[in-house]
C-alpha atoms as one frame of an Amber mdcrd trajectory, in Angstrom:
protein
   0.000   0.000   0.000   2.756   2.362  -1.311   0.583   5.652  -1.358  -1.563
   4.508   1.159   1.036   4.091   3.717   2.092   7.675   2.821  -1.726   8.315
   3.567  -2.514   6.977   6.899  -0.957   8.298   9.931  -0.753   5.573  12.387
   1.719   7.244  14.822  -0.608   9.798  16.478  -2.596   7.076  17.457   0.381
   6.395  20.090   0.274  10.006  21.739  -0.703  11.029  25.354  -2.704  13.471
  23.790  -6.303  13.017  23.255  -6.315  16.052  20.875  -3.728  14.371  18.660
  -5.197  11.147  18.903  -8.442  12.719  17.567  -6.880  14.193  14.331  -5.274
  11.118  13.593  -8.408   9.151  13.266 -10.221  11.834  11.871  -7.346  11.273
   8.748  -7.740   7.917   9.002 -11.378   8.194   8.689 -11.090  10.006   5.630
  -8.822   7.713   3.913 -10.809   4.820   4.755 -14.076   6.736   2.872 -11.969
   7.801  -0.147 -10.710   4.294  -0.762 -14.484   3.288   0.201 -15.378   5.431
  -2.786 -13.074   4.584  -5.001 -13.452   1.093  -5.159 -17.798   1.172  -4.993
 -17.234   3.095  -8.353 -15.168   0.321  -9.826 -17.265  -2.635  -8.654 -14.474
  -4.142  -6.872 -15.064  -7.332  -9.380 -11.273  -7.978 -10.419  -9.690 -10.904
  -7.982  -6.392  -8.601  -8.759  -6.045  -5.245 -10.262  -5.320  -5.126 -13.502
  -1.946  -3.145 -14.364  -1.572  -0.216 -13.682  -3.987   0.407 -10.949  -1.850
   1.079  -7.550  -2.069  -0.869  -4.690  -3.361   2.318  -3.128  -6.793   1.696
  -4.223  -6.346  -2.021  -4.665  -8.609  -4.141  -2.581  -6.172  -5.826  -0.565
  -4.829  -2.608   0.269  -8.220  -1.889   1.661  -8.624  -5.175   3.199  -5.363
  -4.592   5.188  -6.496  -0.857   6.001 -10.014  -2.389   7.424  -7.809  -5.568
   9.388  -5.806  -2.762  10.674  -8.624  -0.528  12.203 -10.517  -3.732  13.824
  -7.507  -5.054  15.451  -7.136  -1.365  16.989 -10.950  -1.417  17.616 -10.169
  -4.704  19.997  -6.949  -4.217  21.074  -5.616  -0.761  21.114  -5.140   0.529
  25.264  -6.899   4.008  24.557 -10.848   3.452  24.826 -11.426   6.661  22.568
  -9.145   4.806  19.682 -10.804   1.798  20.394 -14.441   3.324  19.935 -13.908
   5.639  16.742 -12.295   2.564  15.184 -15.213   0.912  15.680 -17.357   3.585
  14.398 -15.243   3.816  11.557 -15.571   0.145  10.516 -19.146   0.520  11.256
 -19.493   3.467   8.792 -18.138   1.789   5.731 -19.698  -1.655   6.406 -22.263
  -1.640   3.727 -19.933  -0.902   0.785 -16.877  -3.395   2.019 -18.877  -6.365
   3.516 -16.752  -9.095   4.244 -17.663 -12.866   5.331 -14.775 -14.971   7.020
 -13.796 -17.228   3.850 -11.512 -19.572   5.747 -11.872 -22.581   3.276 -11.979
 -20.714   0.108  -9.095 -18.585   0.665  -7.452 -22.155   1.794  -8.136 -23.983
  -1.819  -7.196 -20.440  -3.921  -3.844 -21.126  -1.937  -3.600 -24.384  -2.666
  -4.995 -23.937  -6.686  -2.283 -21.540  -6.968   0.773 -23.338  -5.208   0.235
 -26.443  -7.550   0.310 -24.137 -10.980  -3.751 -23.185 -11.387  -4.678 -20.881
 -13.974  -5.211 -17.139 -11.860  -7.681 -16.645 -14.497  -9.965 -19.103 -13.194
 -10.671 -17.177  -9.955 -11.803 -14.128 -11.160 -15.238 -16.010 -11.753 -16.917
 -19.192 -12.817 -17.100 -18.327 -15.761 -13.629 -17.913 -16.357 -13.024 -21.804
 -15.844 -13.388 -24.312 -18.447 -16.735 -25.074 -19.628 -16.774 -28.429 -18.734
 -16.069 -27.173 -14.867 -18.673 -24.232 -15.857 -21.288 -27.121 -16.422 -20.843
 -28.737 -12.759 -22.028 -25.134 -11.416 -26.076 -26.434 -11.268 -25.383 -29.728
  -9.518 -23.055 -28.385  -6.768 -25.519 -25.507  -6.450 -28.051 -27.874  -5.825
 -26.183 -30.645  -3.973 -25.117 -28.315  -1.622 -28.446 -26.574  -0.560 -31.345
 -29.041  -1.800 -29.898 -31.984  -2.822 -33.651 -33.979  -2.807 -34.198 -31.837
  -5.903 -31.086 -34.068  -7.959 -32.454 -35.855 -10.636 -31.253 -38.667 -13.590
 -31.506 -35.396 -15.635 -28.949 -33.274 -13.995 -26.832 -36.189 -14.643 -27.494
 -36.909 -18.111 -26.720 -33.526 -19.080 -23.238 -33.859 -17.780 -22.666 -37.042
 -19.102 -23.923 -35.758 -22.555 -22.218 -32.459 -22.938 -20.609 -33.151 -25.985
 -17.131 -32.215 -26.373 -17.613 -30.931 -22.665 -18.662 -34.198 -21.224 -17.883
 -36.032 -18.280 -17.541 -39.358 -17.858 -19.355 -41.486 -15.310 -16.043 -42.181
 -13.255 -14.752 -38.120 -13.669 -18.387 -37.495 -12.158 -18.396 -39.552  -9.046
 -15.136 -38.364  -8.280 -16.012 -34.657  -8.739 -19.296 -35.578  -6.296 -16.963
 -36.729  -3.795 -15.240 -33.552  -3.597 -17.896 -31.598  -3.744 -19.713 -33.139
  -0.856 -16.651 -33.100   0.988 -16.104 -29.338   0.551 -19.515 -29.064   1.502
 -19.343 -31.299   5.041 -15.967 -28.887   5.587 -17.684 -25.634   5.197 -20.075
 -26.847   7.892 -17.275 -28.035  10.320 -14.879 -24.935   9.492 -18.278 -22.460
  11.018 -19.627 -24.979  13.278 -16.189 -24.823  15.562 -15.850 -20.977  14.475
 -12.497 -21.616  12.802 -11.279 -18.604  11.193  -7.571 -17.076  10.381  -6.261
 -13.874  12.899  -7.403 -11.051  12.206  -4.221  -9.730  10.652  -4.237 -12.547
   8.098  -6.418 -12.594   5.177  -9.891 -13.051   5.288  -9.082 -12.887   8.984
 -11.349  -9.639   9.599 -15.272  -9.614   9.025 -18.630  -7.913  10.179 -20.215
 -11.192  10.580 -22.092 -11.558  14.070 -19.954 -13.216  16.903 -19.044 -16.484
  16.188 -17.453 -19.624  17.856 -13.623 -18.651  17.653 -14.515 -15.911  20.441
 -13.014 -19.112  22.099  -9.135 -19.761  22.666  -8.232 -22.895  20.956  -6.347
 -24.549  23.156  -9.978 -24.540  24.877 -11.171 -26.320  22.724  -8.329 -28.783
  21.564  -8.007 -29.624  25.518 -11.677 -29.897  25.860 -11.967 -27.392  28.925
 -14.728 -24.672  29.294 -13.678 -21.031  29.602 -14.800 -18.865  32.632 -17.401
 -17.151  31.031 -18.890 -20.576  30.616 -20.349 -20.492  33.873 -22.467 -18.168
  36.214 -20.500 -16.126  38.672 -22.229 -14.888  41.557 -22.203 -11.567  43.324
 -19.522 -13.284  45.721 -17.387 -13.744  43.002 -17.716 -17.141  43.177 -18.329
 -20.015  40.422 -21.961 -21.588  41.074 -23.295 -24.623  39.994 -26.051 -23.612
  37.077 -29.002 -24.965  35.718 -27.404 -27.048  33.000 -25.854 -29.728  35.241
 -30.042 -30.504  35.606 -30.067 -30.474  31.786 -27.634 -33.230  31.677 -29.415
 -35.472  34.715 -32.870 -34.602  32.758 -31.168 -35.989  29.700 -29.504 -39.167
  30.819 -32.969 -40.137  32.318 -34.796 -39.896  29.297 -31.950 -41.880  27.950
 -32.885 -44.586  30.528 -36.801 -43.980  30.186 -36.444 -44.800  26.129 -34.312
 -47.737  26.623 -36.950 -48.960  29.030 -39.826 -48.501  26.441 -37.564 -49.912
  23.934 -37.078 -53.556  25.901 -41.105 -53.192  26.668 -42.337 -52.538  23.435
 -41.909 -51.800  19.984 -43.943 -49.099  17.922 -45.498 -51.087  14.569 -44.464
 -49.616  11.356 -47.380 -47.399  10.899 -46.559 -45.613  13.894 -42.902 -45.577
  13.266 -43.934 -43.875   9.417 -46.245 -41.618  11.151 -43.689 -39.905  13.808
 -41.211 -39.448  10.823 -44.025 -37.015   9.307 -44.584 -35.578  12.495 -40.454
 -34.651  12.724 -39.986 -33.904   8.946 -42.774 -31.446   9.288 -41.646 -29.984
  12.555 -38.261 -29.697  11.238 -39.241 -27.133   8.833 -40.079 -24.819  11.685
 -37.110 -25.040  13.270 -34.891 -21.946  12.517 -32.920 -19.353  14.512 -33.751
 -15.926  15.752 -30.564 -15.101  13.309 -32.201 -16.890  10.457 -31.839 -13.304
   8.084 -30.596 -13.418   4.436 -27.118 -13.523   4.356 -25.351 -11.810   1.530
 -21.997 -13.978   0.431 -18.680 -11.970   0.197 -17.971 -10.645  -3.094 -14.587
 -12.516  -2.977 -16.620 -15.474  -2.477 -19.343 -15.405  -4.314 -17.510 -15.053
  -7.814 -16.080 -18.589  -7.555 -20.131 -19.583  -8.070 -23.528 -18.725  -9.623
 -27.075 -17.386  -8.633 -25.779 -16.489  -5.168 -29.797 -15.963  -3.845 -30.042
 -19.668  -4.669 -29.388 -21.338  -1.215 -31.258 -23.687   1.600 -34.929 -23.983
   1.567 -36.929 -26.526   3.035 -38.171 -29.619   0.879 -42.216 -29.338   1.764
 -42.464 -25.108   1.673 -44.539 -23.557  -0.609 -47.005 -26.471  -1.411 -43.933
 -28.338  -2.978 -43.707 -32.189  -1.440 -40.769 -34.242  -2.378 -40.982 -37.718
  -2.218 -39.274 -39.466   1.658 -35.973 -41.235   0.419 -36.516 -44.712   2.073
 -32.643 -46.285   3.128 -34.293 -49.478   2.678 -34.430 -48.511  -1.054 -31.278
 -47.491  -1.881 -28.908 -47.086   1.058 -25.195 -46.614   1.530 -24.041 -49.721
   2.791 -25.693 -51.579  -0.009 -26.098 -49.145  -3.149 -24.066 -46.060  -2.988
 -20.742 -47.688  -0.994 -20.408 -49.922  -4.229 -20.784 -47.807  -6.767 -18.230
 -45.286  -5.716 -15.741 -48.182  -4.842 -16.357 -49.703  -8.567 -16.169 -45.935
 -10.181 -13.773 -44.674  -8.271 -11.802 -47.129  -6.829 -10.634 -47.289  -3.240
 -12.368 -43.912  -2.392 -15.413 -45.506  -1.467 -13.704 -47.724   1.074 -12.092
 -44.474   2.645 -15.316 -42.771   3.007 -17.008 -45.707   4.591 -14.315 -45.642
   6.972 -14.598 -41.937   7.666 -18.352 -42.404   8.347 -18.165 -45.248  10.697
 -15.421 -43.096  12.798 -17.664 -40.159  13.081 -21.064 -41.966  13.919 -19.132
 -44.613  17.012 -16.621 -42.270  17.653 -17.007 -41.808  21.821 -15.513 -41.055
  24.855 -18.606 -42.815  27.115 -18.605 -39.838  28.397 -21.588 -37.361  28.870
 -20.280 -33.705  30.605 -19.341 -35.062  34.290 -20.651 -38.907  33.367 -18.448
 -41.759  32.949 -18.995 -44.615  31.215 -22.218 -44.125  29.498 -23.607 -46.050
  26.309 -24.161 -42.511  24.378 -25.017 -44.826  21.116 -29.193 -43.995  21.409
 -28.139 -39.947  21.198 -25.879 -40.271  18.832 -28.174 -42.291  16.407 -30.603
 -39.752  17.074 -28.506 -36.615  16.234 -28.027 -39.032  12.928 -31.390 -39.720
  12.218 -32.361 -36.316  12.701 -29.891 -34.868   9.911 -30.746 -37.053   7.082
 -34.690 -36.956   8.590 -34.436 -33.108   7.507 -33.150 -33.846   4.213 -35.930
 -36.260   4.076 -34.291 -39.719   4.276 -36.316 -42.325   6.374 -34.837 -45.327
   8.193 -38.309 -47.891   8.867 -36.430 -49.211  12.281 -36.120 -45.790  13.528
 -38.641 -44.732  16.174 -38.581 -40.765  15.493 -40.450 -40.280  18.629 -36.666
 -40.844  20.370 -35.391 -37.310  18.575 -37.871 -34.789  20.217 -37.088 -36.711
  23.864 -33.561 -36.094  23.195 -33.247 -32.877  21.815 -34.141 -30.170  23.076
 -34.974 -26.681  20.389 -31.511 -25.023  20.963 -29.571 -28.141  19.842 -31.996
 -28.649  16.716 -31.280 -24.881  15.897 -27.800 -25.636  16.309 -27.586 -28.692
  14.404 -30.358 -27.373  11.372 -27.974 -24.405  11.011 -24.865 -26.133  10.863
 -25.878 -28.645   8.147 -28.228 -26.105   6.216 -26.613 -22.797   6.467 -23.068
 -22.714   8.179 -22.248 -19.137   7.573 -25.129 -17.968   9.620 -24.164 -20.258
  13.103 -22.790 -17.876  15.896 -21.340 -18.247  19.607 -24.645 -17.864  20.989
 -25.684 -21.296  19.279 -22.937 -23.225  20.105 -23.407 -21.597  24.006 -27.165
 -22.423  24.340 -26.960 -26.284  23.557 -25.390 -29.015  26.194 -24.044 -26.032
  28.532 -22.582 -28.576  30.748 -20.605 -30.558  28.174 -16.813 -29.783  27.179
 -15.683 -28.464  23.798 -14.466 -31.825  22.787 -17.649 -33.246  23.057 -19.084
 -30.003  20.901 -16.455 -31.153  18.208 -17.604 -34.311  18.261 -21.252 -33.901
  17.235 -19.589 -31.220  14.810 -18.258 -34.650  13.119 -21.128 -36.350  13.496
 -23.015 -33.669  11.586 -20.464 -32.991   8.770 -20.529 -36.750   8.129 -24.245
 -37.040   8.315 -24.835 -34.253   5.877 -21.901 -35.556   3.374 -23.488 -39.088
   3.301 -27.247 -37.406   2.651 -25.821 -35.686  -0.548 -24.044 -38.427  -1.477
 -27.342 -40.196  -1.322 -29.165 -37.920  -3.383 -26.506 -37.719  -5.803 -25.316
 -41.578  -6.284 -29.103 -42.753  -6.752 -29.678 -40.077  -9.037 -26.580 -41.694
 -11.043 -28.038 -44.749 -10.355 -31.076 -44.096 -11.962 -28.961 -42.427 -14.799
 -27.608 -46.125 -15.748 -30.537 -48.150 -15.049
């Protein structure tokens, strides 16, 4: 930022004097509106400036102008710095909007170490058209994958010169579930770069990485975890009754279970009853979130994104496992197209859904298998996907509205999850625990699309 460094006056910021201090940001805020300016009138559409343009008004000149001012805004020792570099930030937020891209700015990283084209990034439809052509399946795999038909792949498959074959497409479904199940985990444990590294600043609400990670890598809560009384003192709070309340309707189903069984009509008409009541499950948060212009070039028809399969008089058909499942159907047919792979992922999703300390916040040894089948069942239940031995009466016993808002937002919409999610579900439990039902959602979603998509190909060949 050759002339912008000339520009900004960072040094008065350090001075005794509040008058000084003052002028400074009062330059500062003027700079920051000029460059504000400058780049609204140019659309800031380019991934780099083209030549000539100085790095002045460049956008990651900008972006390293607004990092500056929010790490002042949380950082800086003088409260009236701290404030007007908030306001500052504040004032410019509609023109430079800017989502934490974490995952994306890990892959343009990693396109560019291993020789990509630069070309390719300034927007989808600077990518080959054969890549161009995937854009309506991952759009749809990755927000309403129930909607994948034998269509969507028959008009890859016969593309022309721009085809791809049936081996080049399970592979690239794969990956694109993958990516998918990442973006979920990468929000759902609020993992994001410092906020002087790129994408490392945003006006996003709150979100999980509020936490220090060695919090949650060692599983311990932070202070502010618990309720501190006017003593001072660290009381026990109402969610150690949440986990007694739970582990007794643990015991309670288990009970009914060995007592009696529910006959299939039953069974077929609680899965109604939770498919339907999942679609009125959504956060107070729940507004339309607009993507981040340096993320939303890599893809098209960014107002395209989750809506629920039965709104708007619309019913989809409920996927039965018993019809075409992944043990059976989908395991097999990624193993024969793309060999080995499927073996991997089976792996990866029998980790996730045993994986278990037997632990339950302060319990030992506990048989945590009923909840975690549940938290399963409940995913793929809101993409529609019905297991017939599944009593879905179990789900609405076991978890409670803040958990379902939690887990609906992770798998649905990621970027929208914040800290006070992740804080209002299992209060009691430790951040390892957290992490683990992040895996067990990631891997629940991944093997849903996967669903969708591999019977779709299925159907394709048949």
């Amino acid at each position: 930022m050759a002339e912008g460094e000339n520009e900004v006056r960072w040094d008065g910021l350090c001075s005794r004097d509040p008058t000084a201090r003052e002028t400074a940001l009062e330059n500062i805020r003027q700079v920051v509106l000029r460059k504000t300016e400058y780049l609204r009138s140019v659309k800031e559409t380019l991934y780099r400036p083209p030549e000539g343009l100085s790095n002045a008004v460049s956008l990651d000149g900008m972006n390293k102008l607004l990092a500056h001012l929010l790490m002042l805004s949380k950082r800086c020792p003088f409260k009236d710095v701290r404030e007007r570099s908030g306001f500052i930030l504040r004032s410019v937020e509609a023109a430079a909007r800017h989502q934490c891209s974490y995952l994306v700015n890990l892959h343009v990283s990693d396109f560019l170490h291993v020789g990509g084209d630069p070309k390719w990034l300034n927007g989808l439809e600077n990518a080959p058209q054969k890549l161009q052509n995937l854009g309506e399946l991952n759009k749809v795999l990755a927000h309403r994958p129930w909607l994948i038909t034998k269509e969507h792949i028959e008009g890859l498959l016969k593309a022309e010169e721009h085809s791809w074959s049936l081996a080049e497409l399970v592979h690239a479904v794969v990956l694109l579930t993958h990516y998918h199940s990442l973006a979920s985990f990468t929000f759902g444990c609020g993992i994001s770069p410092e906020i002087h590294c790129d994408g490392g600043h945003t006006f996003r609400p709150p979100s999980v990485s509020n936490y220090c990670i060695c919090d949650i890598t060692n599983g311990n809560h932070s202070v502010d975890d618990m309720q501190v009384n006017s003593a001072g003192n660290i009381s026990v709070n109402d969610s150690f009754f949440e986990v007694e309340a739970l582990m007794e309707k643990m015991k309670q189903l288990q009970e009914c279970r060995d007592e009696e069984e529910a006959s299939q009509e039953e069974m077929a008409s609680r899965f109604e009853i939770e498919k339907r009541e999942s679609m009125f499950v959504f956060s107070s948060d729940d507004d339309e979130a607009t993507p981040a212009r340096d993320v939303s070039r890599h893809f098209e028809d960014t107002s395209y994104g989750y809506k629920d399969f039965s709104r708007h008089g619309m019913h989809v058909p409920t996927f039965r496992v018993q019809d075409y499942c992944w043990e059976d159907h989908g395991y097999s047919l990624v193993n024969r197209l793309y060999p080995d792979v499927g073996q991997l992922i089976d792996e990866k999703f029998h980790i996730a859904y045993n994986l278990t300390y037997n632990t339950m916040a302060m319990h030992k040894d506990v048989d945590t298998s009923m909840l975690r089948r549940a938290i399963w069942n409940y995913i793929h239940c809101m993409f529609g996907i019905r297991y017939d031995d599944y009593d879905y009466g179990e789900i609405n016993q076991l978890l409670d509205r803040s958990f379902k808002v939690y887990i609906k937002t992770v798998v649905c919409t990621p970027e929208k999850v914040t800290k006070r999610m992740y804080d209002s579900f299992w209060r009691q439990f430790k951040h390892s625990e957290k992490v683990h039902v992040n895996l067990l959602l990631i891997e629940a979603r991944m093997q849903a699309e996967l669903l969708y998509a591999l019977r779709a190909i299925t159907r394709y060949m048949t």
